[in-house]
XYZ file of C-alpha atoms in Angstrom:
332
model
C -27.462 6.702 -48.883
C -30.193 5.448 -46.321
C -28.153 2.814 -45.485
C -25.479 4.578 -45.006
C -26.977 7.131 -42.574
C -28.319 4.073 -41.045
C -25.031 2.470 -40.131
C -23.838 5.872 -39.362
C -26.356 6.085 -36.928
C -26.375 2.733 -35.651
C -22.175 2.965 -34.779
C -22.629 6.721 -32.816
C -25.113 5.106 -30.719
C -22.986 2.245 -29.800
C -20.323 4.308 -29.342
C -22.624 6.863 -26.991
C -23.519 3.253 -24.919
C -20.313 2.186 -24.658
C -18.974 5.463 -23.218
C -21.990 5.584 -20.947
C -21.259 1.908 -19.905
C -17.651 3.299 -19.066
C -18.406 6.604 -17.558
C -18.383 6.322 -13.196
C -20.533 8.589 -10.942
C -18.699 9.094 -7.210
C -21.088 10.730 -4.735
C -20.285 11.555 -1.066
C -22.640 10.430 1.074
C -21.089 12.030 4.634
C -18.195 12.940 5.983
C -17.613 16.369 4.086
C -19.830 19.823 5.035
C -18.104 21.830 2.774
C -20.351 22.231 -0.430
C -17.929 23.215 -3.185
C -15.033 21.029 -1.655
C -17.061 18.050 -1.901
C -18.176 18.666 -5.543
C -14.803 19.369 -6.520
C -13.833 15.662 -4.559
C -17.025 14.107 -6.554
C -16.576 15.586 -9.990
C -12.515 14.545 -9.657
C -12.947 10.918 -8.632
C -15.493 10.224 -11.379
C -13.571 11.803 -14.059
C -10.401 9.366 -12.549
C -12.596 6.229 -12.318
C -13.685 6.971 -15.919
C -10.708 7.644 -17.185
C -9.212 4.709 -15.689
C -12.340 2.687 -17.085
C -11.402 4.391 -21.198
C -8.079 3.082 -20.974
C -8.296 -0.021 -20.002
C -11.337 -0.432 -22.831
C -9.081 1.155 -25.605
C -5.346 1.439 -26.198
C -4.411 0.692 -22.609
C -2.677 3.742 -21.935
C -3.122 6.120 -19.048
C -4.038 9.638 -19.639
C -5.160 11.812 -17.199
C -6.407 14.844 -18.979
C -8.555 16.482 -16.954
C -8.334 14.874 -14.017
C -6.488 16.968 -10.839
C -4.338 14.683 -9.755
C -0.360 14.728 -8.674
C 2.464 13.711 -10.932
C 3.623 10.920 -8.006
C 0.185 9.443 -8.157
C 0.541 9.561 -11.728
C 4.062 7.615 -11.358
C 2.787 5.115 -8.715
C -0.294 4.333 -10.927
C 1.676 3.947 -14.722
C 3.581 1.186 -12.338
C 1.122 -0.678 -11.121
C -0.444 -0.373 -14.650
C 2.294 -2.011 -15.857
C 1.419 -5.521 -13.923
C -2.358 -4.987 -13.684
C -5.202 -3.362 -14.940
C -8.157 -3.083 -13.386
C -12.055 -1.259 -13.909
C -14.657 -0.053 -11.843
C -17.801 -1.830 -12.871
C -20.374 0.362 -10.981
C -21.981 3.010 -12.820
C -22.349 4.790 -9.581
C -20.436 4.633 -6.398
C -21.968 6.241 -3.045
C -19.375 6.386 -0.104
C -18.176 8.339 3.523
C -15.310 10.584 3.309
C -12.452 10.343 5.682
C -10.552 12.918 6.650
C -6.852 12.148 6.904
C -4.114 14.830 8.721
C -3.452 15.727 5.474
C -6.534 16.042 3.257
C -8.873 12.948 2.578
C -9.553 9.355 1.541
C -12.138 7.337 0.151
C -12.376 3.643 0.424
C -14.481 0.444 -0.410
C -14.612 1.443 -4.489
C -15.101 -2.036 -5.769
C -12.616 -2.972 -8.893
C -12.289 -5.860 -11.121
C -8.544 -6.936 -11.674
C -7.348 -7.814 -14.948
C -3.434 -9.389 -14.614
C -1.578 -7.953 -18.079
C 1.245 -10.652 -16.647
C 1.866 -14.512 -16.439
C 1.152 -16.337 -13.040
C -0.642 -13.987 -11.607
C -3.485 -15.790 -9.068
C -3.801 -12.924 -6.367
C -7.340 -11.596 -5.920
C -9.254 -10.485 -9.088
C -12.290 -8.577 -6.626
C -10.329 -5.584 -5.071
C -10.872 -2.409 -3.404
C -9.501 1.006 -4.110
C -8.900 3.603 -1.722
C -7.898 7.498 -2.839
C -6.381 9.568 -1.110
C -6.691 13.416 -1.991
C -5.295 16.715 -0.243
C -7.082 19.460 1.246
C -7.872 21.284 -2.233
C -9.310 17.709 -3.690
C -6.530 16.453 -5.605
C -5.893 13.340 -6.006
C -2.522 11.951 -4.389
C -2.704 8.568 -4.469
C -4.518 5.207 -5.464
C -3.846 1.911 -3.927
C -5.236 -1.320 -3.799
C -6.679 -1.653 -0.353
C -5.528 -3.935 2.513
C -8.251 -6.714 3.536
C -11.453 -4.408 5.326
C -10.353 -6.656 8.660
C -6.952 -5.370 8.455
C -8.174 -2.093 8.304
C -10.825 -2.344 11.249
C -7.691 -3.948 12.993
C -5.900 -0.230 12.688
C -8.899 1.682 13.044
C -10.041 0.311 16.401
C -7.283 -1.377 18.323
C -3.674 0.942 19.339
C -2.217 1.752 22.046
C -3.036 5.313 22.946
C -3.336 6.122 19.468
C -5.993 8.790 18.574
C -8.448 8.263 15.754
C -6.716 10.934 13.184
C -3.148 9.137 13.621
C -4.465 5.685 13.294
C -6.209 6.503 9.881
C -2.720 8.408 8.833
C -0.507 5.224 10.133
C -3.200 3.064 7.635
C -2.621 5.387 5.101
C 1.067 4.491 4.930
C 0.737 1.100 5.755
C -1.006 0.828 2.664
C 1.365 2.836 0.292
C 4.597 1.132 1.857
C 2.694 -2.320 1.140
C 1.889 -1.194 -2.521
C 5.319 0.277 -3.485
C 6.452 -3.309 -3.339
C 3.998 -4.234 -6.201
C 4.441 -1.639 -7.770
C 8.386 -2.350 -7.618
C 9.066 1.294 -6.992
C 12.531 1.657 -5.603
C 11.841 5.604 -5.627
C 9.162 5.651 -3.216
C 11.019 3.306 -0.937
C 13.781 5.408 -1.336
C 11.810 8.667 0.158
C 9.809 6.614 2.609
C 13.220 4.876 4.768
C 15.375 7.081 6.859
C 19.322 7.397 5.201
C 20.078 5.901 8.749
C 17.121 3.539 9.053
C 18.062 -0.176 9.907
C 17.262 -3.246 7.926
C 17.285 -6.560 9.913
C 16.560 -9.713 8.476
C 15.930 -13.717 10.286
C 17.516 -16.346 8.210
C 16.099 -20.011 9.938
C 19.309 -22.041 9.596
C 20.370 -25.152 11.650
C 22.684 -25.838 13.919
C 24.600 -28.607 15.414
C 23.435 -28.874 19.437
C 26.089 -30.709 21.032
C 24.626 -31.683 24.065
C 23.636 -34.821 25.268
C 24.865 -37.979 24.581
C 23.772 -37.461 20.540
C 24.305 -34.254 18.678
C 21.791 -33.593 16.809
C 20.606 -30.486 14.344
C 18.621 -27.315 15.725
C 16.625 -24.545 14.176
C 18.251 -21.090 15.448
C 17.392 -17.653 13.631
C 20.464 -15.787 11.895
C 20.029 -12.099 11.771
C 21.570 -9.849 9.102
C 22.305 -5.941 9.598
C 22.072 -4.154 6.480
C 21.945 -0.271 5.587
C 19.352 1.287 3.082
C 21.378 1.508 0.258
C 22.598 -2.266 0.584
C 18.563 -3.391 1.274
C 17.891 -1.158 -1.711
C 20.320 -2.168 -4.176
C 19.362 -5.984 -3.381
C 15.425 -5.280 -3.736
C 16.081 -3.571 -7.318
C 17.782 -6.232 -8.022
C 14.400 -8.848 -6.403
C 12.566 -6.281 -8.779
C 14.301 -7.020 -11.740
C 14.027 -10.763 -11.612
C 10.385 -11.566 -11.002
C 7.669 -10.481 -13.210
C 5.536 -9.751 -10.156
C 5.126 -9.323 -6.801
C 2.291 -9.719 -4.277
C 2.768 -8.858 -0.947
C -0.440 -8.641 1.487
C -0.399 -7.493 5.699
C -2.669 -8.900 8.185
C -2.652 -9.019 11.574
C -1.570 -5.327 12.392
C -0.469 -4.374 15.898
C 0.248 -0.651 16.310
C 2.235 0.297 19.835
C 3.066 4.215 20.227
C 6.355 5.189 22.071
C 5.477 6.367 25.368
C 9.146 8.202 25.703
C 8.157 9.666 22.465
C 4.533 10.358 20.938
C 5.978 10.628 17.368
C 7.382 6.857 17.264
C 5.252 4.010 16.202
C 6.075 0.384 15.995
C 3.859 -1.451 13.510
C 4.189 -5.135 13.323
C 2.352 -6.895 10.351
C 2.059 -10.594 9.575
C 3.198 -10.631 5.697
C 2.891 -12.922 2.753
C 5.222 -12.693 -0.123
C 4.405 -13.857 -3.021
C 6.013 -13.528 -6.264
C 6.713 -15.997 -9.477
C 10.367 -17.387 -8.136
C 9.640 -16.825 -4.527
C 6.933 -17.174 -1.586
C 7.426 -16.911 2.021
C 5.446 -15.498 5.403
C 6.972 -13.768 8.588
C 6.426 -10.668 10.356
C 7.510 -7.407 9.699
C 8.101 -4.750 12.180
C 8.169 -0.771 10.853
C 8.844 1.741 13.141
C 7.829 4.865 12.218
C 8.433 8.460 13.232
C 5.498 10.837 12.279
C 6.254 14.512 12.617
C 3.812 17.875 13.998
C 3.598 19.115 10.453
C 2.911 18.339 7.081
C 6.279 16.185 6.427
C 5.709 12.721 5.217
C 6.933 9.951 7.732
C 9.880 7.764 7.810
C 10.756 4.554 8.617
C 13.889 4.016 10.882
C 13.629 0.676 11.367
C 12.373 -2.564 9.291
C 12.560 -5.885 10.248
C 11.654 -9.273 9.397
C 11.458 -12.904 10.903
C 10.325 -16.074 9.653
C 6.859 -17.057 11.325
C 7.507 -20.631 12.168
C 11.132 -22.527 12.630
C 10.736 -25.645 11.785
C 7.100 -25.833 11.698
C 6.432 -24.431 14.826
C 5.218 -21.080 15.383
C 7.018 -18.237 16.371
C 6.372 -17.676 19.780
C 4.782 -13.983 20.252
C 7.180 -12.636 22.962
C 10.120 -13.595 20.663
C 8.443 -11.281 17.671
C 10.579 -8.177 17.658
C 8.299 -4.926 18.768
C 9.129 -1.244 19.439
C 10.212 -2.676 23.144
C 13.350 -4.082 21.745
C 14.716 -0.358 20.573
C 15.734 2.782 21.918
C 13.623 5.506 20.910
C 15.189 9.301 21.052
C 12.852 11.290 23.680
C 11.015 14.206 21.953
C 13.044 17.332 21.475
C 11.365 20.426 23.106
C 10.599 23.344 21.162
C 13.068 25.986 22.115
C 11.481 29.636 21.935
């Protein structure tokens, strides 16, 4: 009977340890005056990080019970989940809040990747960032762009205030993630009906002058709607296992016909198990006054060499080579 109490004993304290090794402590360190808000922020991200932290230890699954935290975050996560896992080492974390136009965002948590798929050789060190709204609930998780991608945003623009830089990061980042996370949905929501896909093809050509012809690099671009772009992406989806796809290089221009419109032009690596290939993508966005998500009117992409040379920077497409739609004035 002694023994038995003993290995009774013996198993509720391992079990305590390991649930204390799993359980995550978020504290804000600035950033946030308001007392009960920023308990309510602290208390929610630890129970998240811990609850991430349980699943990955036990059956794997995802269950957010007692955590405050949206049903698309939930969505965007169980996707990603579904390619990688990942834990939050640190017993405690201790980090600035940002505050975003619409709520708030924490950054620099330190994760450890764990791949659940074959081929996978992206980064195993990552960052998360959370995003939350104004009551502390948590809208979204992401794996965070490289920190000098981010200083990139945060400090360089053109006429572009503090607040809008952090929101244009903000989507940056989820646009970049909904591609690993395959989620046609999001991409869906986040592309204007009428937005315009354009995409470089290097091919080569015959040049026929001079005495020899000979064969030429030239760019071929292709027009597409967002249903056609769509339906071939779900189709990209469906045929790789995974898909990486990381930004550097950010240059954010506003409109100066119309404050709303951004052009965003990223270098981007694409990575996945049948395919790999870098170019730059230009996004231009049009943020609205209120609390309506942004769109995306116009996405592009170019090869960043031809031939092995580099693709000089005044032929990179920018917001210069589109009409933007002056701002409509409120009518009383």
């Amino acid at each position: 009977m002694r023994y038995l109490i003993a290995i009774l004993t013996f198993l509720t304290c391992m079990n305590t340890q390991v649930r204390a090794q799993q359980a995550v402590r978020f504290v804000i360190t600035d950033g946030l005056s308001d007392t009960r808000l920023k308990n309510t922020i602290e208390d929610n991200v630890s129970q998240f990080l811990t609850t991430i932290n349980r699943a990955r230890e036990y059956d794997g699954n995802l269950q957010f019970r007692g955590v405050r935290i949206t049903d698309n975050a939930v969505r965007s996560l169980s996707l990603l989940w579904n390619n990688l896992h990942f834990v939050c080492e640190d017993k405690a974390i201790y980090e600035h809040c940002n505050t975003t136009v619409n709520g708030y965002q924490v950054r620099n948590i330190a994760i450890k990747v764990i791949p659940v798929i074959d081929g996978y050789d992206g980064d195993l060190e990552r960052q998360l960032t959370i995003s939350l709204s104004r009551q502390g609930e948590i809208t979204g998780a992401r794996m965070a762009m490289a920190n000098h991608v981010y200083t990139d945003i945060i400090k360089k623009g053109d006429a572009v205030d503090m607040a809008r830089r952090e929101e244009i990061l903000k989507f940056v980042e989820d646009f970049r993630s909904h591609y690993d996370e395959k989620d046609i949905e999001a991409l869906d929501k986040v592309f204007s009906d009428e937005a315009l896909i354009i995409t470089g093809t290097v091919v080569m050509k015959r040049d026929n002058k001079g005495d020899q012809p000979k064969m030429r690099p030239e760019i071929v671009y292709r027009t597409q709607n967002k249903q056609q772009y769509l339906s071939r992406l779900k189709q990209t989806f469906r045929n790789n296992k995974y898909i990486k796809v990381t930004f550097s290089d950010p240059e954010v221009v506003r409109s100066k016909k119309n404050p709303n419109f951004f052009g965003v032009t990223l270098h981007q690596h694409w990575k996945s198990d049948r395919y790999e290939d870098d170019g730059y993508v230009f996004l231009l966005w049009e943020f609205y006054d209120n609390d309506e998500p942004p769109i995306i009117h116009v996405r592009t992409w170019q090869p960043d060499k031809m031939a092995g040379v580099p693709t000089p920077k005044e032929e990179i497409i920018n917001i210069l080579d589109f009409e933007i739609p002056a701002k409509k004035r409120m009518t009383q």
